PDB file of C-alpha atoms in Angstrom:
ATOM      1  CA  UNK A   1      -6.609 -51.301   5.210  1.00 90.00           C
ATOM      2  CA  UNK A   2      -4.775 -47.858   4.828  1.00 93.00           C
ATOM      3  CA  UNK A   3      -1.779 -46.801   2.639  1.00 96.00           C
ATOM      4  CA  UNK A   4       0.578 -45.512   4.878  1.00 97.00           C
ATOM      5  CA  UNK A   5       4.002 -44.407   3.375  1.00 97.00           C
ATOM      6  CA  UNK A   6       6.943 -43.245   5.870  1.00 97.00           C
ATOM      7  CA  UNK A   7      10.013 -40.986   5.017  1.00 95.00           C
ATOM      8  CA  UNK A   8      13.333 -42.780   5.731  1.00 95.00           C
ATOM      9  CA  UNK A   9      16.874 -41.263   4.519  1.00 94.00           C
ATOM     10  CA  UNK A  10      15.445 -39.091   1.881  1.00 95.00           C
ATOM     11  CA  UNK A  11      13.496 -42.084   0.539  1.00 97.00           C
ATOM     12  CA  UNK A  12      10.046 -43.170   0.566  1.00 98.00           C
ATOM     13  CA  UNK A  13       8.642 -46.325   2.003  1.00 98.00           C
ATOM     14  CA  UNK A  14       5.560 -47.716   1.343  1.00 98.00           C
ATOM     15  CA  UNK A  15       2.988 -50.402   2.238  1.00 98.00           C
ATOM     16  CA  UNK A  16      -0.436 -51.185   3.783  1.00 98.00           C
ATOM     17  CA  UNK A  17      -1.610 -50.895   7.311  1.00 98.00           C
ATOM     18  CA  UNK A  18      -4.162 -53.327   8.236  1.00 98.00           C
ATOM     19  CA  UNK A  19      -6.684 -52.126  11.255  1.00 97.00           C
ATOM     20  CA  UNK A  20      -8.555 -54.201  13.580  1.00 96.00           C
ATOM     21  CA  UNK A  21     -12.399 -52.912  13.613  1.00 93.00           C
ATOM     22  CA  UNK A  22     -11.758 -51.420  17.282  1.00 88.00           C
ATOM     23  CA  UNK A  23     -11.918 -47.771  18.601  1.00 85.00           C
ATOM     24  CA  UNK A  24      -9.130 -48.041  21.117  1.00 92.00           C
ATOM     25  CA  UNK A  25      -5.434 -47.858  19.856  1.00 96.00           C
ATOM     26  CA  UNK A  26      -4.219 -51.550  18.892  1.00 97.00           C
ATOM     27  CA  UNK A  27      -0.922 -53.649  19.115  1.00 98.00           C
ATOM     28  CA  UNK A  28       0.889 -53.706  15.865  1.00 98.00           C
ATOM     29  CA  UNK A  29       3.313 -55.789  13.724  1.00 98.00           C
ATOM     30  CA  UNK A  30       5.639 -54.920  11.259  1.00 98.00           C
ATOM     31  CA  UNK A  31       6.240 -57.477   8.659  1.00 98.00           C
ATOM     32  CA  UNK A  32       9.716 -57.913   6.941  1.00 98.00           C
ATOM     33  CA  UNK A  33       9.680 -59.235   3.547  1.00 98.00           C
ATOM     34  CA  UNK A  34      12.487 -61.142   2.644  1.00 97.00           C
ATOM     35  CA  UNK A  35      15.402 -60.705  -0.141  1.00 96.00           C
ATOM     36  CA  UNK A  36      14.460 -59.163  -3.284  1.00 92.00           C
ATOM     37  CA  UNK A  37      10.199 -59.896  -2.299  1.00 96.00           C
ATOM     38  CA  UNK A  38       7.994 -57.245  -1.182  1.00 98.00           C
ATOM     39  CA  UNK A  39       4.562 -56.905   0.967  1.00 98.00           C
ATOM     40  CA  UNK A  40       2.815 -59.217  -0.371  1.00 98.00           C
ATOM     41  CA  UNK A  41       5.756 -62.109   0.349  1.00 98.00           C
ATOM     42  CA  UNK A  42       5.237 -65.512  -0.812  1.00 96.00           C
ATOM     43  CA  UNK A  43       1.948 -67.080  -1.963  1.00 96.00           C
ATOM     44  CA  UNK A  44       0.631 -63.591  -0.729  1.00 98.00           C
ATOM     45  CA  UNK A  45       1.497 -65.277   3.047  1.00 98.00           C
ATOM     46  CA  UNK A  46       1.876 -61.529   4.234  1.00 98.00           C
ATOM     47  CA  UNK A  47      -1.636 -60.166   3.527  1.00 98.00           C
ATOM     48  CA  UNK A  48      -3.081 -63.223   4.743  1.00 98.00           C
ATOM     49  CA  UNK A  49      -0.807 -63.067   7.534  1.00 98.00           C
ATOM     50  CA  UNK A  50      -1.982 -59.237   8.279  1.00 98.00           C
ATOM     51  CA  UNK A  51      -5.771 -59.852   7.637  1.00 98.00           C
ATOM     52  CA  UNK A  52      -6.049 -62.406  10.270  1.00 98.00           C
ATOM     53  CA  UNK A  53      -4.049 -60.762  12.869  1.00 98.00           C
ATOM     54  CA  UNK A  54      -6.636 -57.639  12.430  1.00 98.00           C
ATOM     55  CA  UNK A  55      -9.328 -60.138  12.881  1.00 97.00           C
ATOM     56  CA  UNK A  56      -7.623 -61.168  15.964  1.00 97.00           C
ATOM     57  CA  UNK A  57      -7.130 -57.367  17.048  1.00 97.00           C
ATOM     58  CA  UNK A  58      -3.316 -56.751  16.109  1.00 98.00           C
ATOM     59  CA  UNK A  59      -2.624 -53.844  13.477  1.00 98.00           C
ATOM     60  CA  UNK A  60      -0.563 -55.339  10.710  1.00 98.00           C
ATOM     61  CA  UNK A  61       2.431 -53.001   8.605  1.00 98.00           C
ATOM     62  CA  UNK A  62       2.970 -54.725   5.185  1.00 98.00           C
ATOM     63  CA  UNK A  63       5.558 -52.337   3.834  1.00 98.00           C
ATOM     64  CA  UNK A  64       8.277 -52.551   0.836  1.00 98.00           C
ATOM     65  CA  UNK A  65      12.216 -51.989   1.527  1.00 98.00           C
ATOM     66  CA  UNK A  66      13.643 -49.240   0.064  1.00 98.00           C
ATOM     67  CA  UNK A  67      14.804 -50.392  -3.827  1.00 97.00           C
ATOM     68  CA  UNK A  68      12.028 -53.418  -3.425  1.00 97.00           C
ATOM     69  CA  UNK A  69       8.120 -52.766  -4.820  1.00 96.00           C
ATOM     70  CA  UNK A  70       6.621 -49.582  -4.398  1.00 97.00           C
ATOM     71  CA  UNK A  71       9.813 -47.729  -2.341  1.00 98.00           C
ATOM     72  CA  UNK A  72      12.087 -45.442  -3.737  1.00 98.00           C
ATOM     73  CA  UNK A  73      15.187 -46.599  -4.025  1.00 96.00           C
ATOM     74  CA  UNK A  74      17.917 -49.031  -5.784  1.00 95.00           C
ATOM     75  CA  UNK A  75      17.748 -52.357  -4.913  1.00 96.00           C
ATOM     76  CA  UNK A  76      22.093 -51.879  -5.899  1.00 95.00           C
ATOM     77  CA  UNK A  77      22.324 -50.247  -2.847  1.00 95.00           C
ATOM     78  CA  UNK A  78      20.614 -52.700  -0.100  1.00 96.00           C
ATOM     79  CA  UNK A  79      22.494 -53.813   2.515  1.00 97.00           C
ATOM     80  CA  UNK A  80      21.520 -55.296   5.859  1.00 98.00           C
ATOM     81  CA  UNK A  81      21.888 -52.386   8.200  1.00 98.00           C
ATOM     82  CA  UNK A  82      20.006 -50.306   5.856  1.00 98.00           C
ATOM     83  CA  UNK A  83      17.185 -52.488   6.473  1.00 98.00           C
ATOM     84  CA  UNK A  84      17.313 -52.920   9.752  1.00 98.00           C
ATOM     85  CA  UNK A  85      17.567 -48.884  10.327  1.00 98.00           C
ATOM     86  CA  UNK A  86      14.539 -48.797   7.721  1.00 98.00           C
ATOM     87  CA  UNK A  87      12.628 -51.611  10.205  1.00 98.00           C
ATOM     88  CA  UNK A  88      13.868 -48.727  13.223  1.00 98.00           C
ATOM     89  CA  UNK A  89      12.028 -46.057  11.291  1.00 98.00           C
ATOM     90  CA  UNK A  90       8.883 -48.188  10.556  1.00 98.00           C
ATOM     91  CA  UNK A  91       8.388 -49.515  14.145  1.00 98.00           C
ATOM     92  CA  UNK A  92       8.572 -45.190  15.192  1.00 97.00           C
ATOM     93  CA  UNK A  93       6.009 -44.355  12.528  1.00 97.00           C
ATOM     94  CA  UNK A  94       3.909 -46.891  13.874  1.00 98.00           C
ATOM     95  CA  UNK A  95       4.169 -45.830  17.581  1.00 97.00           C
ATOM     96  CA  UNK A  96       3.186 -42.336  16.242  1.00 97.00           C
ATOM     97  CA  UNK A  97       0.506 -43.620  14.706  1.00 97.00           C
ATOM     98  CA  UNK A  98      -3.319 -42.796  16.504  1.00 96.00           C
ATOM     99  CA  UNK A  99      -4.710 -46.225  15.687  1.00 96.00           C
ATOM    100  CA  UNK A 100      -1.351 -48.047  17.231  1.00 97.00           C
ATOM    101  CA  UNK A 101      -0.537 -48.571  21.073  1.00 97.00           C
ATOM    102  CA  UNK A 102       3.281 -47.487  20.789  1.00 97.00           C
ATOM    103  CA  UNK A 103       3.750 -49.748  23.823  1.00 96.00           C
ATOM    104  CA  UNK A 104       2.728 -52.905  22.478  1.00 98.00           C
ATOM    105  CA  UNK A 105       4.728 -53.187  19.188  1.00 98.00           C
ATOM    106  CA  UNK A 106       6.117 -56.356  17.757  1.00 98.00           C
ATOM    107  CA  UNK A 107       8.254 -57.486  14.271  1.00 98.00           C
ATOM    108  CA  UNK A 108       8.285 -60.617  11.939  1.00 98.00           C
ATOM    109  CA  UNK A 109      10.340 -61.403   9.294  1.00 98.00           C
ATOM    110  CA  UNK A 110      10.863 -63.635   5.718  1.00 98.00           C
ATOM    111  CA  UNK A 111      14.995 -64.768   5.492  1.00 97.00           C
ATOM    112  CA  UNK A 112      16.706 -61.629   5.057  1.00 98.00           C
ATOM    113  CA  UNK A 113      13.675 -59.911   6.552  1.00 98.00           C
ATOM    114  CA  UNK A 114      13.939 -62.163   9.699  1.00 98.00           C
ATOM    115  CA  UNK A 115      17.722 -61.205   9.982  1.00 98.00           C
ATOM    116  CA  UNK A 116      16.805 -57.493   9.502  1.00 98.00           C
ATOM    117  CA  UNK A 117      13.792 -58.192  12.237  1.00 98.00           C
ATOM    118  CA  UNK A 118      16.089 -60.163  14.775  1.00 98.00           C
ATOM    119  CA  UNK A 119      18.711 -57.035  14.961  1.00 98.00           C
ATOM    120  CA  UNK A 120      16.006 -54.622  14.881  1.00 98.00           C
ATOM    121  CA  UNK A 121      14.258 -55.737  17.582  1.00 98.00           C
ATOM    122  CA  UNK A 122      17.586 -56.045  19.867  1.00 98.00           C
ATOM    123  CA  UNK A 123      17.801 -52.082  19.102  1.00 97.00           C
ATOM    124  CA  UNK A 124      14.171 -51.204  19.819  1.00 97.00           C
ATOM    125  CA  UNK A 125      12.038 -52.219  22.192  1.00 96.00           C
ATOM    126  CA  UNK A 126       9.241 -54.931  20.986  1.00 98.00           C
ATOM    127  CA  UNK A 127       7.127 -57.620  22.717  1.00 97.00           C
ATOM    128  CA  UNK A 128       7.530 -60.321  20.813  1.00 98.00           C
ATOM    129  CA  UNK A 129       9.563 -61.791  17.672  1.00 98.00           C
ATOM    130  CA  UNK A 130       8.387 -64.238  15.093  1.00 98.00           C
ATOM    131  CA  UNK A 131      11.496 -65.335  12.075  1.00 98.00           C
ATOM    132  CA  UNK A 132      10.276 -67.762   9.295  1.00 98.00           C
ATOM    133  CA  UNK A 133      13.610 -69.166   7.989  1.00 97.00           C
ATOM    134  CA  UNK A 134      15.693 -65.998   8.690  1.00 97.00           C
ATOM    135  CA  UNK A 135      18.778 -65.184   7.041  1.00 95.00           C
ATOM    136  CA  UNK A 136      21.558 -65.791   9.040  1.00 94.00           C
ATOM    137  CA  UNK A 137      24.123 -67.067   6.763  1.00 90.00           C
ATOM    138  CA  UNK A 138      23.496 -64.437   4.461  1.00 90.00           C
ATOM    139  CA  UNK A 139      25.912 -61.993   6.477  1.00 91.00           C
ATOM    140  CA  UNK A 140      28.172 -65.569   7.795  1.00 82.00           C
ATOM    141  CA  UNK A 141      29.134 -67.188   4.921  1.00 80.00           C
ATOM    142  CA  UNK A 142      31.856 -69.974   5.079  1.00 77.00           C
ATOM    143  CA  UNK A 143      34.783 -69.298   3.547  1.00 79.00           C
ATOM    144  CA  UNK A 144      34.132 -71.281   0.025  1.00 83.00           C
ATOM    145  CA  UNK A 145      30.892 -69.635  -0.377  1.00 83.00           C
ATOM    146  CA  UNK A 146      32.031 -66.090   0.142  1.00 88.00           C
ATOM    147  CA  UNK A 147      35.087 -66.816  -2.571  1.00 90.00           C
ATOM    148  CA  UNK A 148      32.447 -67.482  -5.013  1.00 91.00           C
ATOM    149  CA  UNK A 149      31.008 -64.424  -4.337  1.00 93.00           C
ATOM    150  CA  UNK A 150      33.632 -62.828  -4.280  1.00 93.00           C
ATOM    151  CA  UNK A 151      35.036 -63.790  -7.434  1.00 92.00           C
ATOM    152  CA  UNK A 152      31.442 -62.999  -8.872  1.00 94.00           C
ATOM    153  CA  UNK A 153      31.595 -59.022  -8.112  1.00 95.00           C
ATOM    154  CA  UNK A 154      35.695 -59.088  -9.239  1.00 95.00           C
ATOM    155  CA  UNK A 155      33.562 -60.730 -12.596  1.00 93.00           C
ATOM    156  CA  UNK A 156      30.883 -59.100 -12.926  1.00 94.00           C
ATOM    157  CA  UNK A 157      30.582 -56.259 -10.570  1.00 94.00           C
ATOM    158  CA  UNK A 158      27.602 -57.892  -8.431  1.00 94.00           C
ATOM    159  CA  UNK A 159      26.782 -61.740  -7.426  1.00 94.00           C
ATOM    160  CA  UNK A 160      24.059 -63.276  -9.327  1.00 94.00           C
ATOM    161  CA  UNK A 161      21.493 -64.498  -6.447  1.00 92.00           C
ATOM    162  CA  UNK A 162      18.294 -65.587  -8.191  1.00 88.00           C
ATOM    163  CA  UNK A 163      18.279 -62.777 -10.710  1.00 93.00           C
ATOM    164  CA  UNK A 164      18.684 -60.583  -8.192  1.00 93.00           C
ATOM    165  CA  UNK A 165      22.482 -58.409  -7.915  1.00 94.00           C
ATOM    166  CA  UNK A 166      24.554 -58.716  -4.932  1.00 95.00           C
ATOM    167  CA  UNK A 167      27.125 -56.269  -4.898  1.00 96.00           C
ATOM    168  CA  UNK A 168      29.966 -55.135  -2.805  1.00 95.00           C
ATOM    169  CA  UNK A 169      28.169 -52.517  -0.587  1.00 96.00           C
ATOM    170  CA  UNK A 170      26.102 -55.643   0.815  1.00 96.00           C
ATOM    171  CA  UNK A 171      29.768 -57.694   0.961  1.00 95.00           C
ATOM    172  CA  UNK A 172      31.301 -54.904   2.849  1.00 95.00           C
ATOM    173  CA  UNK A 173      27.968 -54.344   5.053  1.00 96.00           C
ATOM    174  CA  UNK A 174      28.210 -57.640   6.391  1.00 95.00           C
ATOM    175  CA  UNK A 175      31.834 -58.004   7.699  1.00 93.00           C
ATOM    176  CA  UNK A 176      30.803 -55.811  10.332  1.00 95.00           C
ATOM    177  CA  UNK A 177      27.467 -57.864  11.742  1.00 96.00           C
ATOM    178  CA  UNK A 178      26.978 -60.715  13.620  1.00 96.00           C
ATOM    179  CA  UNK A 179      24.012 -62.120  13.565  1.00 96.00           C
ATOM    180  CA  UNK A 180      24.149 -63.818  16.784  1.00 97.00           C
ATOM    181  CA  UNK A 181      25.983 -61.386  18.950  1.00 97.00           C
ATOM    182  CA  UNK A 182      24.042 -58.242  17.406  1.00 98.00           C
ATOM    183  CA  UNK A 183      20.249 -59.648  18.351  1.00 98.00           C
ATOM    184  CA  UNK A 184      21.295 -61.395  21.609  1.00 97.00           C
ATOM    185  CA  UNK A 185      19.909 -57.995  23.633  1.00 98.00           C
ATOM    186  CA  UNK A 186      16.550 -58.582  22.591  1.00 98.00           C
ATOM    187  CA  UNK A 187      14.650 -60.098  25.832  1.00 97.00           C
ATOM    188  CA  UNK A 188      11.256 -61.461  24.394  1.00 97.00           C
ATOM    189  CA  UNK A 189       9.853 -64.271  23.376  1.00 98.00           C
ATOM    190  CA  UNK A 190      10.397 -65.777  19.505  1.00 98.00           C
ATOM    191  CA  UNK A 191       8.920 -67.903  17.222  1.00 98.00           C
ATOM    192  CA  UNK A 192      11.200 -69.508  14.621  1.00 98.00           C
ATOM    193  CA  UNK A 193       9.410 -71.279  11.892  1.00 98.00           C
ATOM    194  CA  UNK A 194      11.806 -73.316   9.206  1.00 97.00           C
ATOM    195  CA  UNK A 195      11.336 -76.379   6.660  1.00 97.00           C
ATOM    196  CA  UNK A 196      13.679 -79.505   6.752  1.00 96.00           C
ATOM    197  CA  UNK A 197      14.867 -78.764   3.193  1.00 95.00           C
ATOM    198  CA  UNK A 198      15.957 -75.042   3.145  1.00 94.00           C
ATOM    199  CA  UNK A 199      19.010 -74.557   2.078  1.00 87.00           C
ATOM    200  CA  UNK A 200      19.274 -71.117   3.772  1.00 88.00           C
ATOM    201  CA  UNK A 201      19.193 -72.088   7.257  1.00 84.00           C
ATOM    202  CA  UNK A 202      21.042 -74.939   7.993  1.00 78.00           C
ATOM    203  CA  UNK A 203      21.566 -77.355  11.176  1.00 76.00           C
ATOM    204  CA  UNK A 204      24.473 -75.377  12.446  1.00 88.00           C
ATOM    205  CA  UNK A 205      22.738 -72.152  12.192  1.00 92.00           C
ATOM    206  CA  UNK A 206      19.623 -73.761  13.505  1.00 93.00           C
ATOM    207  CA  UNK A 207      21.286 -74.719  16.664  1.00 93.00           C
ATOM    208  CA  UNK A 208      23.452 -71.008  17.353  1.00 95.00           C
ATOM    209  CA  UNK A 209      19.548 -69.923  17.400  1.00 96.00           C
ATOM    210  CA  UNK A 210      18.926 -72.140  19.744  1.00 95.00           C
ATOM    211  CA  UNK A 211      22.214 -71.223  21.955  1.00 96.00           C
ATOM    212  CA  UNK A 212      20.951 -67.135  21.547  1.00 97.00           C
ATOM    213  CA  UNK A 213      16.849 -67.550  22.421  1.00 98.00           C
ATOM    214  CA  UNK A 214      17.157 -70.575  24.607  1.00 97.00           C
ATOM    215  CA  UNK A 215      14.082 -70.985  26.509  1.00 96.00           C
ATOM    216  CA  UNK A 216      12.343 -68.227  25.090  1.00 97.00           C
ATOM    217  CA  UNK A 217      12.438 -69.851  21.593  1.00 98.00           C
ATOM    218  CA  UNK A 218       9.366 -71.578  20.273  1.00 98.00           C
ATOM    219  CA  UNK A 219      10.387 -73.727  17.394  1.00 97.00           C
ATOM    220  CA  UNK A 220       8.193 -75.336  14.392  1.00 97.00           C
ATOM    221  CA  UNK A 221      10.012 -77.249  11.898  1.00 96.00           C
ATOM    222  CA  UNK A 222       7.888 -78.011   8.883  1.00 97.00           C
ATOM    223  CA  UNK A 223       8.571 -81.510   7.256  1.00 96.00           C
ATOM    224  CA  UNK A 224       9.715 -81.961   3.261  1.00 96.00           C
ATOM    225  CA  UNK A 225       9.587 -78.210   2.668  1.00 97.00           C
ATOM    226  CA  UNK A 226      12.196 -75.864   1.489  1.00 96.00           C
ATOM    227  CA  UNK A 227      12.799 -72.412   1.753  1.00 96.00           C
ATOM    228  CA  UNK A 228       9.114 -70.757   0.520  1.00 96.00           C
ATOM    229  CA  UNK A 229       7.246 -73.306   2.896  1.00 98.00           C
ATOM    230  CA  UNK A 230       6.295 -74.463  -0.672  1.00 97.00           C
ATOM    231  CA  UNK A 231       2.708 -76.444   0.084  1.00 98.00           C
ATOM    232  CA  UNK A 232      -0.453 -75.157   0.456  1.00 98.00           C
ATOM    233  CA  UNK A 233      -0.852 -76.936   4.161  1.00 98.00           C
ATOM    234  CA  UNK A 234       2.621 -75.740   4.996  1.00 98.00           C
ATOM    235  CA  UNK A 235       1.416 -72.097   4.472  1.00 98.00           C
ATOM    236  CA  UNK A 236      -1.956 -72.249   5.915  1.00 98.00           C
ATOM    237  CA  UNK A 237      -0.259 -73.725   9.144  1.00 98.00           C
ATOM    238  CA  UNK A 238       2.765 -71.024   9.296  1.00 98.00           C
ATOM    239  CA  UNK A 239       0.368 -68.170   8.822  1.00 98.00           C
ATOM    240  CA  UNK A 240      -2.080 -69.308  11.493  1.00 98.00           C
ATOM    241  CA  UNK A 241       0.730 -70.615  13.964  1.00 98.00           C
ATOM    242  CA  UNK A 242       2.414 -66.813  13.208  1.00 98.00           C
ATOM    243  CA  UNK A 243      -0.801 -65.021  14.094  1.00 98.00           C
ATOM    244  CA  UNK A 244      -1.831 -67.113  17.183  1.00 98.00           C
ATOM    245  CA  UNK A 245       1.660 -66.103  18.419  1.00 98.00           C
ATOM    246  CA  UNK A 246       2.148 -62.706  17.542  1.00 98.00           C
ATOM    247  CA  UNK A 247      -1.655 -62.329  19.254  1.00 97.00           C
ATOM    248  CA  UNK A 248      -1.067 -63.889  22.494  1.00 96.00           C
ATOM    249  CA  UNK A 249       2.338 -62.115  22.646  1.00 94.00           C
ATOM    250  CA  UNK A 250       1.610 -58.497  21.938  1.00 87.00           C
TER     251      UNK A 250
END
């Protein structure tokens, strides 16, 4: 494992490249942590998740958002297409990188990560595509839920979202994305991994990704868990399903 750290809009953004043991240059990932996490993601899913894709061959990028763990920058200011340029400029640093085939590149992503990973990848060109429980509804809302935030930032100047701030640069960010319409030019195959009781991504949501990857989609649903894939079985399965994927598809 290397620290690599990559210059983005006058910010710095950093995280942990993971090598396969090989002297030819090697497909890579770039993993996208989800809201408010960072490169380690849940249960420490991501490093597990990057080790045994290097065992497997496939360079891993574990890497903070700007305003999340080790990056510069204020977490005030995220907004999705921040991210997803920020997932633009990681997926060029690690085509320029000697160890990394730029050819054979590929993205994953945690909930807001997997919506920042879905519209990345329909901007630049990747092999493959693998979304645990991504974000969707974070930049859809239906109309009661986005009063309530709404009336939060009038309030309190940001929406209170497990701690974590939501403010009005993220509200005003969003009116302009769709997630569906914005990822449907990516071609590739994608795995979409989800629990039966997350409250993020919900039946209707479920099926529009269904209507946008069609045949290309290959879809795990894991029984009685939530959001986190919150079992130790549920996480050993999701990180080994993600890295036989990601393998074969690179």
């Amino acid at each position: 494992m290397e620290h690599l750290d990559i210059d983005h809009d006058g910010r710095t953004l950093r995280g942990a490249l993971h090598l396969p043991a090989t002297d030819t240059a090697a497909p890579a990932v770039a993993l996208c942590h989800g809201f408010g996490g960072n490169r380690a993601e849940f249960g420490y899913t991501f490093v597990r998740l990057a080790e045994r894709l290097a065992a497997r061959g496939v360079a891993a990028y574990r890497f903070d958002f700007a305003g999340c763990g080790d990056s510069d920058g204020d977490f005030d200011d995220l907004t999705v297409s921040d991210q997803v340029a920020q997932a633009e400029a990681v997926l060029g640093a690690l085509a320029a990188h000697p160890g990394v085939d730029p050819e054979r590149l590929s993205l994953m992503g945690m909930s807001l990560g997997g919506l920042t990973a879905q519209l990345a990848a329909a901007r630049f060109p990747v092999r493959s595509l693998a979304l645990w429980a991504p974000a969707a509804g974070a930049v859809s809302m239906d109309g009661a839920a986005a009063k309530l935030r709404a009336d939060a930032i009038a309030e309190h100047g940001y929406d209170d979202f497990g701690g974590l701030p939501v403010r009005q640069a993220f509200v005003e960010d969003a009116k302009g994305i769709d997630p569906f319409a914005d990822a449907a030019a990516y071609p590739g195959p994608v795995l979409l991994a989800v629990g039966t009781e997350d409250f993020v991504l919900q039946g209707d949501l479920l099926a529009q990704y269904r209507g946008l990857y069609g045949d290309r989609l290959d879809l795990h649903v894991f029984d009685a868990v939530g959001h986190g894939f919150e079992t130790v079985p549920a996480r050993e399965r999701l990180v080994e399903l993600t890295a036989s994927f990601l393998a074969a598809s690179v």
